[in-house]
Coordinates of C-alpha atoms in Angstrom, one line a residue:
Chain B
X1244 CA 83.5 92.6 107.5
X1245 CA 84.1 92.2 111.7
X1246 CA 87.0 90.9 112.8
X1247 CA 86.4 90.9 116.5
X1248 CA 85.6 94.7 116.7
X1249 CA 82.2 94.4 118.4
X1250 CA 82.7 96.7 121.7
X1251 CA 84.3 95.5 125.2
X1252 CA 85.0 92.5 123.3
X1253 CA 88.6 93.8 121.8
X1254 CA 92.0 93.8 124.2
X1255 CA 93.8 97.3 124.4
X1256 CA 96.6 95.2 123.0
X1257 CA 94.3 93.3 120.1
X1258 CA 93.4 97.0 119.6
X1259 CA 97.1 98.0 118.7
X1260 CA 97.4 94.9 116.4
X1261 CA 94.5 96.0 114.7
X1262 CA 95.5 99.4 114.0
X1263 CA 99.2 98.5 112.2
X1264 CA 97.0 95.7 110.0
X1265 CA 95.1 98.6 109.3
X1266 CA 98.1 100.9 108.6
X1267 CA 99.4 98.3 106.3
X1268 CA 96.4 97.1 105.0
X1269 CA 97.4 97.7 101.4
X1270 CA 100.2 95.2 101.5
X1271 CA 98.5 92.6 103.2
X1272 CA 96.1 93.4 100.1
X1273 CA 98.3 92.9 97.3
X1274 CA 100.4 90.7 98.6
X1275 CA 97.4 87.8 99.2
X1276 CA 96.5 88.8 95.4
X1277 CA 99.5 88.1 94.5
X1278 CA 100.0 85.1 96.2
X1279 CA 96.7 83.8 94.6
X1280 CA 97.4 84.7 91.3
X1281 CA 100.9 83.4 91.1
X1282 CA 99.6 80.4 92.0
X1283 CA 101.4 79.6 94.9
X1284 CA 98.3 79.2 97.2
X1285 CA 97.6 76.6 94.8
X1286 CA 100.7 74.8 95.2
X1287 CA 100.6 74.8 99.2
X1288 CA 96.7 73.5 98.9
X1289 CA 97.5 71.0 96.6
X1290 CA 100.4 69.8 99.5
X1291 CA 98.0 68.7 101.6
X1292 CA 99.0 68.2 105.0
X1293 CA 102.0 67.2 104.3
X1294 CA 103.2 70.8 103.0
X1295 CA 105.4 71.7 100.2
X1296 CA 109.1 73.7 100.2
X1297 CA 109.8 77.1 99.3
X1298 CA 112.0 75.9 96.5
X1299 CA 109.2 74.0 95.1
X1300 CA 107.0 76.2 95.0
X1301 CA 109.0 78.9 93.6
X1302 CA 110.0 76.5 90.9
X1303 CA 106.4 75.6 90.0
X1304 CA 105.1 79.1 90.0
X1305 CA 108.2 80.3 87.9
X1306 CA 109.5 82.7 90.6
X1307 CA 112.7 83.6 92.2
X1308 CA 113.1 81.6 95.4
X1309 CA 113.8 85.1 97.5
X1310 CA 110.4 86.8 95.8
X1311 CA 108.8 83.7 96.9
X1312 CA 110.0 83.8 100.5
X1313 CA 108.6 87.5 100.6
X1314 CA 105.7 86.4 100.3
X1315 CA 105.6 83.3 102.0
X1316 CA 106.9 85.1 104.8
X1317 CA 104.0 88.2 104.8
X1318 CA 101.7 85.4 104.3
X1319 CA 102.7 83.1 107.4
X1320 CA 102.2 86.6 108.8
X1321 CA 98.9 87.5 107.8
X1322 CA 97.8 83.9 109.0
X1323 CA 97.1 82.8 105.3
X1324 CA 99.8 79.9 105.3
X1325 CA 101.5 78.1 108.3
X1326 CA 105.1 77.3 108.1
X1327 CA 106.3 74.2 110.1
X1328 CA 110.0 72.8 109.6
X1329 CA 110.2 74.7 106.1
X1330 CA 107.0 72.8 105.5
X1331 CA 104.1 75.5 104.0
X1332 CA 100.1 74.4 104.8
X1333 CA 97.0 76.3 103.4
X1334 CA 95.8 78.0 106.7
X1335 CA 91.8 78.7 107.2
X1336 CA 91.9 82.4 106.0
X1337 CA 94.3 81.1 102.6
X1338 CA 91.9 78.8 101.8
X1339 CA 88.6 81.7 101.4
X1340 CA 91.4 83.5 99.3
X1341 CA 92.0 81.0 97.1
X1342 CA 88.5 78.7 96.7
X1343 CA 85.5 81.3 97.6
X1344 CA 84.1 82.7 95.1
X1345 CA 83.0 85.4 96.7
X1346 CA 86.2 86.4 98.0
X1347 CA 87.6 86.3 94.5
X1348 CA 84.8 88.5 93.6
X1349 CA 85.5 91.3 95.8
X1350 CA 89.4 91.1 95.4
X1351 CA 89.3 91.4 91.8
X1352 CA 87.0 94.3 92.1
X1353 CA 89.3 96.0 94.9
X1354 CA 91.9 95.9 93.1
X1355 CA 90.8 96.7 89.3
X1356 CA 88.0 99.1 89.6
X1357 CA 89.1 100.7 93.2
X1358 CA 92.6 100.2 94.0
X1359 CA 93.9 103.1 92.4
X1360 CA 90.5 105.2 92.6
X1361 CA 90.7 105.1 96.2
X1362 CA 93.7 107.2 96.9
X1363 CA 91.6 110.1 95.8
X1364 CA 89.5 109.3 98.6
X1365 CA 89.9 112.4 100.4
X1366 CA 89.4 114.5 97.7
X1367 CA 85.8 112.6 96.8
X1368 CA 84.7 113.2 100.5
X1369 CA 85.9 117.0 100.3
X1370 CA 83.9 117.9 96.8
X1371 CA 81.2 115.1 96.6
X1372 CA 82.3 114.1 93.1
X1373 CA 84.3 110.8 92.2
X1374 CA 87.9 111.9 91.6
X1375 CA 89.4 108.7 91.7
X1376 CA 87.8 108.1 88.6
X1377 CA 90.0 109.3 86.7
X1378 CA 92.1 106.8 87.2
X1379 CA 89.7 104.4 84.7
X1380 CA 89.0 107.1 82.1
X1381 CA 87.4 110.7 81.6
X1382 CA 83.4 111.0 83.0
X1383 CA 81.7 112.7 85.3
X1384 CA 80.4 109.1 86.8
X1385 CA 81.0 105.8 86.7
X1386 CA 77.9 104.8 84.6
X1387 CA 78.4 107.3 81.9
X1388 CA 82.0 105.0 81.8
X1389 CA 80.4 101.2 82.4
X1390 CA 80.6 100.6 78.5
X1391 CA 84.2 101.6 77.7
X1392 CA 86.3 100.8 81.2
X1393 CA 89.7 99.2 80.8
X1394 CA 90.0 95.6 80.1
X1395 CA 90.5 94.0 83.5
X1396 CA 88.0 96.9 85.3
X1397 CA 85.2 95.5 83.0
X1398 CA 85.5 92.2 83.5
X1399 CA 85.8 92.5 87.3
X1400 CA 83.1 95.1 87.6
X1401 CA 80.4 92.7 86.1
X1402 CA 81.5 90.0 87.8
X1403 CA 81.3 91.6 90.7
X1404 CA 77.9 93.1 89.8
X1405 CA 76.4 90.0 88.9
X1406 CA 77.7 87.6 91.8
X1407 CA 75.5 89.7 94.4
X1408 CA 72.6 90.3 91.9
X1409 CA 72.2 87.2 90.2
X1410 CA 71.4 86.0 93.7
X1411 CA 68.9 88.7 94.4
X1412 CA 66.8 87.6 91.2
X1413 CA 66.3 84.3 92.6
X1414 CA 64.6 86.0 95.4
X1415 CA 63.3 88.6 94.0
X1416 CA 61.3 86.8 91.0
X1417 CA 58.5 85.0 93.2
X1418 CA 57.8 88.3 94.7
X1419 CA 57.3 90.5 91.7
X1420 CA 55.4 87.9 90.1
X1421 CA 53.0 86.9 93.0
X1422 CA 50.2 89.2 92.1
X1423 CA 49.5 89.2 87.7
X1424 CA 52.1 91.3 86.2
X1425 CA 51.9 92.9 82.5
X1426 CA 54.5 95.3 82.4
X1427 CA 57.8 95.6 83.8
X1428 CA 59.7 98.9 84.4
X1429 CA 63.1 98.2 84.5
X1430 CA 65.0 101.1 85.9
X1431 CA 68.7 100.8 85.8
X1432 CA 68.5 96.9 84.0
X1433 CA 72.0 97.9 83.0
X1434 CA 72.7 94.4 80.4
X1435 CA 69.4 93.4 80.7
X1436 CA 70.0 90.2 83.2
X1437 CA 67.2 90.8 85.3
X1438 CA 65.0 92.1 82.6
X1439 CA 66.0 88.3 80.6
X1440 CA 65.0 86.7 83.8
X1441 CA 61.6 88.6 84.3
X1442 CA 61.2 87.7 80.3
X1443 CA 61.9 84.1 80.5
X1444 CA 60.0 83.7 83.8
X1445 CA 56.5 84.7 82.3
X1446 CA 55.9 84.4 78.6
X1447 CA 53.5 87.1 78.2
X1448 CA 55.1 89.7 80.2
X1449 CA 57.2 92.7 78.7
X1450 CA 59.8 94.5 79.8
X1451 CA 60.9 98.2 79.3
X1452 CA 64.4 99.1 80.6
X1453 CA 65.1 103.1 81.6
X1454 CA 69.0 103.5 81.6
X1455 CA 71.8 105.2 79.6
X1456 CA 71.9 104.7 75.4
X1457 CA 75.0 103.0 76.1
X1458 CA 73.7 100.5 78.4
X1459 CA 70.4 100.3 76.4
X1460 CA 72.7 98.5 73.5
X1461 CA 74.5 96.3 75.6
X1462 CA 70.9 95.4 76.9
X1463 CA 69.5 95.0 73.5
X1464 CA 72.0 92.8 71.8
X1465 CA 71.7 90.7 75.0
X1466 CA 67.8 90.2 74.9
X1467 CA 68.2 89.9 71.2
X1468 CA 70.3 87.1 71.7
X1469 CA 68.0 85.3 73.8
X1470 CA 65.3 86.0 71.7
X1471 CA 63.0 88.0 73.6
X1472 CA 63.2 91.1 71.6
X1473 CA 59.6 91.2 70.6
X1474 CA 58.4 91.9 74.5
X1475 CA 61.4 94.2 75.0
X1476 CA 61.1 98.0 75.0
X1477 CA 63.4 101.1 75.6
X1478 CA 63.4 104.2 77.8
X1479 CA 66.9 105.9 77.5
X1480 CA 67.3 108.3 80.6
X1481 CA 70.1 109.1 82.7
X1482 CA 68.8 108.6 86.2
X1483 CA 71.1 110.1 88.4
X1484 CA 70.2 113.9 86.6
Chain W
X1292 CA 100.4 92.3 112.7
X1293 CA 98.3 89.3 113.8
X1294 CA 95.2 89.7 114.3
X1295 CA 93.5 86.4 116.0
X1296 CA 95.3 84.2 113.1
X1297 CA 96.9 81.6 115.1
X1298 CA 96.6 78.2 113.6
X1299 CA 93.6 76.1 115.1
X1300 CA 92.5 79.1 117.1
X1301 CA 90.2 80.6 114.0
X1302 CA 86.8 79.4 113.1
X1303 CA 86.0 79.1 109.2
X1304 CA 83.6 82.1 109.8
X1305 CA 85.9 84.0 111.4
X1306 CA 88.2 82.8 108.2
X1307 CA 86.1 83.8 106.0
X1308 CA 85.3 87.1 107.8
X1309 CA 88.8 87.9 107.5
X1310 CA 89.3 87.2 104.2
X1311 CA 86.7 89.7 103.2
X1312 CA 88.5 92.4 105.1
X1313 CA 91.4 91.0 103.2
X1314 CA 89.3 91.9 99.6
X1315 CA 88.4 95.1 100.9
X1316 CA 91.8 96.3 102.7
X1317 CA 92.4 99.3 100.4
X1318 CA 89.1 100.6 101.6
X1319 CA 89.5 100.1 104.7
X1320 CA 93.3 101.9 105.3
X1321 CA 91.6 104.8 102.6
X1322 CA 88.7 105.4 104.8
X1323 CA 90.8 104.6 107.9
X1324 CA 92.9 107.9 106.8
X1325 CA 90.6 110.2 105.9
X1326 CA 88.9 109.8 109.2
X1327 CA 92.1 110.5 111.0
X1328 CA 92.9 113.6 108.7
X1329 CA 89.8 115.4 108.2
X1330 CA 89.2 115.2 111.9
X1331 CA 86.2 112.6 112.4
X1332 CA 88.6 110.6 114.9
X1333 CA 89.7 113.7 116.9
X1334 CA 85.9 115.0 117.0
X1335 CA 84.2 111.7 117.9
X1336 CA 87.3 111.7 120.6
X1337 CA 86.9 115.0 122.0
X1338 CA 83.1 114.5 122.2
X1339 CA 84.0 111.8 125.1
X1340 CA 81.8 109.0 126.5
X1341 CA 78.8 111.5 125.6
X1342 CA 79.4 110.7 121.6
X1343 CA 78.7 113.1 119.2
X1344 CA 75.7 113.8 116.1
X1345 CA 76.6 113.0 112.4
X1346 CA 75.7 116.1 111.5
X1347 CA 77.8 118.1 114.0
X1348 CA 80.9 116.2 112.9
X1349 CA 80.2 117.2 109.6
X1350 CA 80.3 120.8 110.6
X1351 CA 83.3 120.6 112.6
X1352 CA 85.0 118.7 109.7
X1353 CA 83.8 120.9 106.8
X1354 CA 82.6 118.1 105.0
X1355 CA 79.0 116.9 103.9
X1356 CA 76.7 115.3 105.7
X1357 CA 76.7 112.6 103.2
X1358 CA 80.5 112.3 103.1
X1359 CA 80.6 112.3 106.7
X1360 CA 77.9 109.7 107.2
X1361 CA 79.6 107.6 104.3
X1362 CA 83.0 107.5 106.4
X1363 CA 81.1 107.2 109.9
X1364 CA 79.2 104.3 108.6
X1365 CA 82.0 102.7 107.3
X1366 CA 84.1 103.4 110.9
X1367 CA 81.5 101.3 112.4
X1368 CA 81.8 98.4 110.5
X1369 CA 85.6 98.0 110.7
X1370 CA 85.4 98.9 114.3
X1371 CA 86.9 102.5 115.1
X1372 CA 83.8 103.7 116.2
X1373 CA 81.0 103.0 118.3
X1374 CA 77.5 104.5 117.5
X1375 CA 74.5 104.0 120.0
X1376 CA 71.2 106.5 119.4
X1377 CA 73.0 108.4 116.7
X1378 CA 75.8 109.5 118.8
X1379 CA 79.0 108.3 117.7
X1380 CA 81.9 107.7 120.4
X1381 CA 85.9 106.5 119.5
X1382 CA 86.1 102.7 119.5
X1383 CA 89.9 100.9 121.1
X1384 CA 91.3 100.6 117.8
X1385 CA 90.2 104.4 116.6
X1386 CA 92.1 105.7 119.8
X1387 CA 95.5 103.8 118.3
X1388 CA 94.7 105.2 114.7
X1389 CA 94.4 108.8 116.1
X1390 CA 96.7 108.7 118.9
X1391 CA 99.5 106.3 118.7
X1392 CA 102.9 107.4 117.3
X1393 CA 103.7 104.1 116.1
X1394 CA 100.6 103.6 113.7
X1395 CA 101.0 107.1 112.6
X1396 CA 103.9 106.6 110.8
X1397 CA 103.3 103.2 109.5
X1398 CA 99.9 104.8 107.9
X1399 CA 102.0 107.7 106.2
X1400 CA 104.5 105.9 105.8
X1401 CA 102.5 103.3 103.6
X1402 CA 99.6 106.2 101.6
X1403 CA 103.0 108.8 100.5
X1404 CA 104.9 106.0 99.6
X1405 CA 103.8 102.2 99.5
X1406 CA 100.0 102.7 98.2
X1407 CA 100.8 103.2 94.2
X1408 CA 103.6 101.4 94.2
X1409 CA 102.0 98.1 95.7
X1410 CA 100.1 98.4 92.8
X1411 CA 102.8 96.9 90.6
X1412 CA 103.7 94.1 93.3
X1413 CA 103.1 91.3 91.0
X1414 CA 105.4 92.6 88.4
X1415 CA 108.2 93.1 90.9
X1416 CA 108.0 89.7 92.4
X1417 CA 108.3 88.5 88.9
X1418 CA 110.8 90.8 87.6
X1419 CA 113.0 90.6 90.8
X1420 CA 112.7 95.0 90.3
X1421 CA 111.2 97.7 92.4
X1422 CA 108.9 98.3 89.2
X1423 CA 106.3 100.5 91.5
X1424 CA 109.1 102.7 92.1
X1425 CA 108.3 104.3 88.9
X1426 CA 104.9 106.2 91.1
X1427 CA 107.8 108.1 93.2
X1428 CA 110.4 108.7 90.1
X1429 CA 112.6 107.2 87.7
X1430 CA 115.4 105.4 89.9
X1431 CA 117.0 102.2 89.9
X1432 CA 116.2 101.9 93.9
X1433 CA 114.8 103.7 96.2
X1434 CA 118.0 104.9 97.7
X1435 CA 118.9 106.4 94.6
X1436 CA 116.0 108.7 94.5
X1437 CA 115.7 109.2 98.6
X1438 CA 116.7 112.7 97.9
X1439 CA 114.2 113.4 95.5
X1440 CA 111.2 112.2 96.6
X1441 CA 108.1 113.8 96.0
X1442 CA 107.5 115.9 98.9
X1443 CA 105.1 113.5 101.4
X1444 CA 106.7 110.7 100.4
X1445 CA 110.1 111.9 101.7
X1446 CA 108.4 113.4 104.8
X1447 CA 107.1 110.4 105.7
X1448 CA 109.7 108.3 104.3
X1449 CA 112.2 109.8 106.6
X1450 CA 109.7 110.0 109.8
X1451 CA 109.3 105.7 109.5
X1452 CA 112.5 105.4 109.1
X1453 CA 113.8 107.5 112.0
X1454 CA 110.7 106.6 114.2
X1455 CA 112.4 103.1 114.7
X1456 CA 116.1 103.8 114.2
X1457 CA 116.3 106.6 116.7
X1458 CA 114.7 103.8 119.5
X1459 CA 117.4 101.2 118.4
X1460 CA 120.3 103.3 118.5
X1461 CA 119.7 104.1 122.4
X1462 CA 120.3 100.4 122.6
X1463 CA 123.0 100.0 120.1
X1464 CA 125.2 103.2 121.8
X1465 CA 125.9 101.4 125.1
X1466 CA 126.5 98.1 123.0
X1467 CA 129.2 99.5 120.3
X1468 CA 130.9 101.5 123.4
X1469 CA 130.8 98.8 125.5
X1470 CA 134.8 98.8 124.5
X1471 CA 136.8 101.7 123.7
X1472 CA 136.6 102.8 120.1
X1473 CA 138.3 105.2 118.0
X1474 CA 136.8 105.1 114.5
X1475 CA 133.3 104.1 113.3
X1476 CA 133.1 103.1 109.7
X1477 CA 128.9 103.7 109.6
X1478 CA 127.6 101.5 106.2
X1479 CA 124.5 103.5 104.8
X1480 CA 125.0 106.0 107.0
X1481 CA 121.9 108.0 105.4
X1482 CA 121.5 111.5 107.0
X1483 CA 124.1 111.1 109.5
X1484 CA 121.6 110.6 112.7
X1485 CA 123.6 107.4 114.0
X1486 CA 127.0 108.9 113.4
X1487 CA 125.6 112.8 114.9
X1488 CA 124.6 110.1 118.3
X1489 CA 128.2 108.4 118.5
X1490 CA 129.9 111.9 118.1
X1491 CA 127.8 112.9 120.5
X1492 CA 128.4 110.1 122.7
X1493 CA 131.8 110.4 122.3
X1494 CA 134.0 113.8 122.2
X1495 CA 137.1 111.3 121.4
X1496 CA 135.5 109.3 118.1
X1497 CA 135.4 109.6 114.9
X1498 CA 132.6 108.7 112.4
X1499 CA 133.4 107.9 108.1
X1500 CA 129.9 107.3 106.5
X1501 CA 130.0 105.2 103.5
X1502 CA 126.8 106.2 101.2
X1503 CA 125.8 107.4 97.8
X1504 CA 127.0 110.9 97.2
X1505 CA 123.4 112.7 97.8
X1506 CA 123.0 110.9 100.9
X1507 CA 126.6 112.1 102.5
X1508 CA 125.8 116.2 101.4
X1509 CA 122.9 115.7 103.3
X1510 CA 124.8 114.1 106.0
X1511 CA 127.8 116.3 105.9
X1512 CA 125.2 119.3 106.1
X1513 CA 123.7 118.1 109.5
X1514 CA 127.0 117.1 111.1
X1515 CA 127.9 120.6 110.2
X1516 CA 125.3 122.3 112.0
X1517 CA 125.6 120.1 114.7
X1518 CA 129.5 121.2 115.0
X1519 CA 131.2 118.0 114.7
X1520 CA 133.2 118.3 110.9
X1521 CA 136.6 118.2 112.5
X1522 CA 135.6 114.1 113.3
X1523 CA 133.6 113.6 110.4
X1524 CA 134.7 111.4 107.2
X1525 CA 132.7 110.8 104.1
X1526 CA 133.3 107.5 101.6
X1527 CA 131.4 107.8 98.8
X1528 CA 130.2 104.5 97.5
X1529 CA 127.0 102.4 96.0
X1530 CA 126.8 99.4 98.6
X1531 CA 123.8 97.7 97.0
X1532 CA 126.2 97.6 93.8

């Protein structure tokens, strides 16, 4: 997450710039989401290098032609597009937005687990508990809540969870398994992913996952599904008390 | 607000670099903030080229150690601080987040009163609405509700706003007397500042704001105290209708 911060290397002057991005980091924020989602990333990439009209892409993404300039503008700004004779191109940084999937990952969890959350930042530092919280629903943390968050938090909370993890379990399974292994202890298996992983891996192992009754059935049904209840057991702990 | 985004002059790491500071921009301005407000900044600053101990911070600040090292960590990573041997020291960019007037206000400016409401930018764009207006009150526009605004909002409403008005009008004054006038007819005329300067300027002018109602009694209040009534006109009018 450096952007030419490392020290002597940054201008007194680069130094200034990088404090107002900072200060208005949250429109730069929503305003690249927005431009994503509405599609009008899309549109420029799809222009090529030939580049595409404001007009035109306020027409194909359905939007006012001044709302589109807004954002057209901010984005020529924020070095995400390039504007040439009215012309729009997909600059580098646009083109992460729009096609990495780990940038999509961590955008959609920004902004539908923490955006909101995080204006209680203060307050979390100050007491030590998650206030922002409250913003997704009523618990004392966010794992008593990972069952029952709001649509779109859900969905980009696993997504999220799983792009950096899945990867870790491709790493992780040789070394677990390059002594004999029997049992597995699970703790935290959360939907059971790496415990269906372990299972699959080696047919004779078992699996016990320690979590919260609530993740415990999301991990059950899971493993049920995939047919590997018969090596799956249960430990239902909370184990942040 | 460029930060190195130049067409041809980024790499696609550095692309993709940036746009994961894009993904995680509400973090960064959130943690950015605290550390300015509880005090990190001012500590790490006051602590000079020597740096200063996590935990000593922490005790200045009031805050946890864990807190504190959560923040510090986080300072390092996007740059506004240096650690070296556990002592931290203030980075270029965390001098201009602590001391420069400029990005004060911006910052304020955009926690009391962009931060929730750029939460509802996709609707707005769509709708051709302020619909995040609805986190400060229930107006039509902004202007309708400057009055009212919750009370950080307006504070720091009205300190962005005046920050870079009050540096224009010292080059507008010469430029609007550069001929002899006699009456000013001042559109949006807000809480009178421009129209106090030209009275001011002045002893022979005289100033008629045209504004919404709310704005002009607070107007009419200032140019009261300030002693210039006897010039002072007020036109009552919506010019965004």
């Amino acid at each position: 997450m450096r952007i030419n911060t490392e020290p002597g290397r940054i201008s007194a002057l680069e130094a200034k710039s990088l404090a107002q991005w900072i200060a208005f980091a949250p429109f730069v924020f929503q305003a690249s989401v927005v431009m994503r989602d509405r599609g009008l990333l899309a549109g420029i990439d799809a222009a090529g290098e030939a580049g595409i009209a404001a007009q035109q892409l306020a027409d194909q993404a359905g939007l006012s032609l001044y709302g589109t300039r807004v954002l057209l503008d901010f984005g020529v700004d924020i070095g995400l597009v390039e504007e040439s004779d009215g012309a729009y191109v997909l600059g580098k940084t646009g083109y992460f937005i729009l096609n990495d999937d780990m940038t999509r990952v961590n955008m959609d969890f920004t902004r539908d687990v923490c955006y909101q959350a995080l204006g209680a930042l203060d307050e979390s530092i100050q007491d030590g508990k998650p206030r922002g919280l409250a913003a997704l629903g009523d618990w004392d943390n966010l794992y008593d809540g990972l069952t029952s968050l709001p649509g779109s938090a859900s969905e980009s909370w696993f997504s999220f969870d799983h792009f950096y993890s899945d990867r870790v379990f491709d790493e992780f399974l040789p070394v677990v398994f390059a002594t004999p292994v029997k049992e597995i202890l699970d703790i935290g298996g959360n939907t059971g992913r790496w415990a269906q992983r372990c299972l699959a891996h080696d047919p004779q192992v078992r699996v016990t996952i320690m979590d919260l009754p609530q993740q415990l059935a999301v991990a059950r049904k899971n493993i049920a599904a995939a047919g590997y209840s018969d090596r799956f057991n249960e430990y239902p702990l909370d184990v942040l008390r």
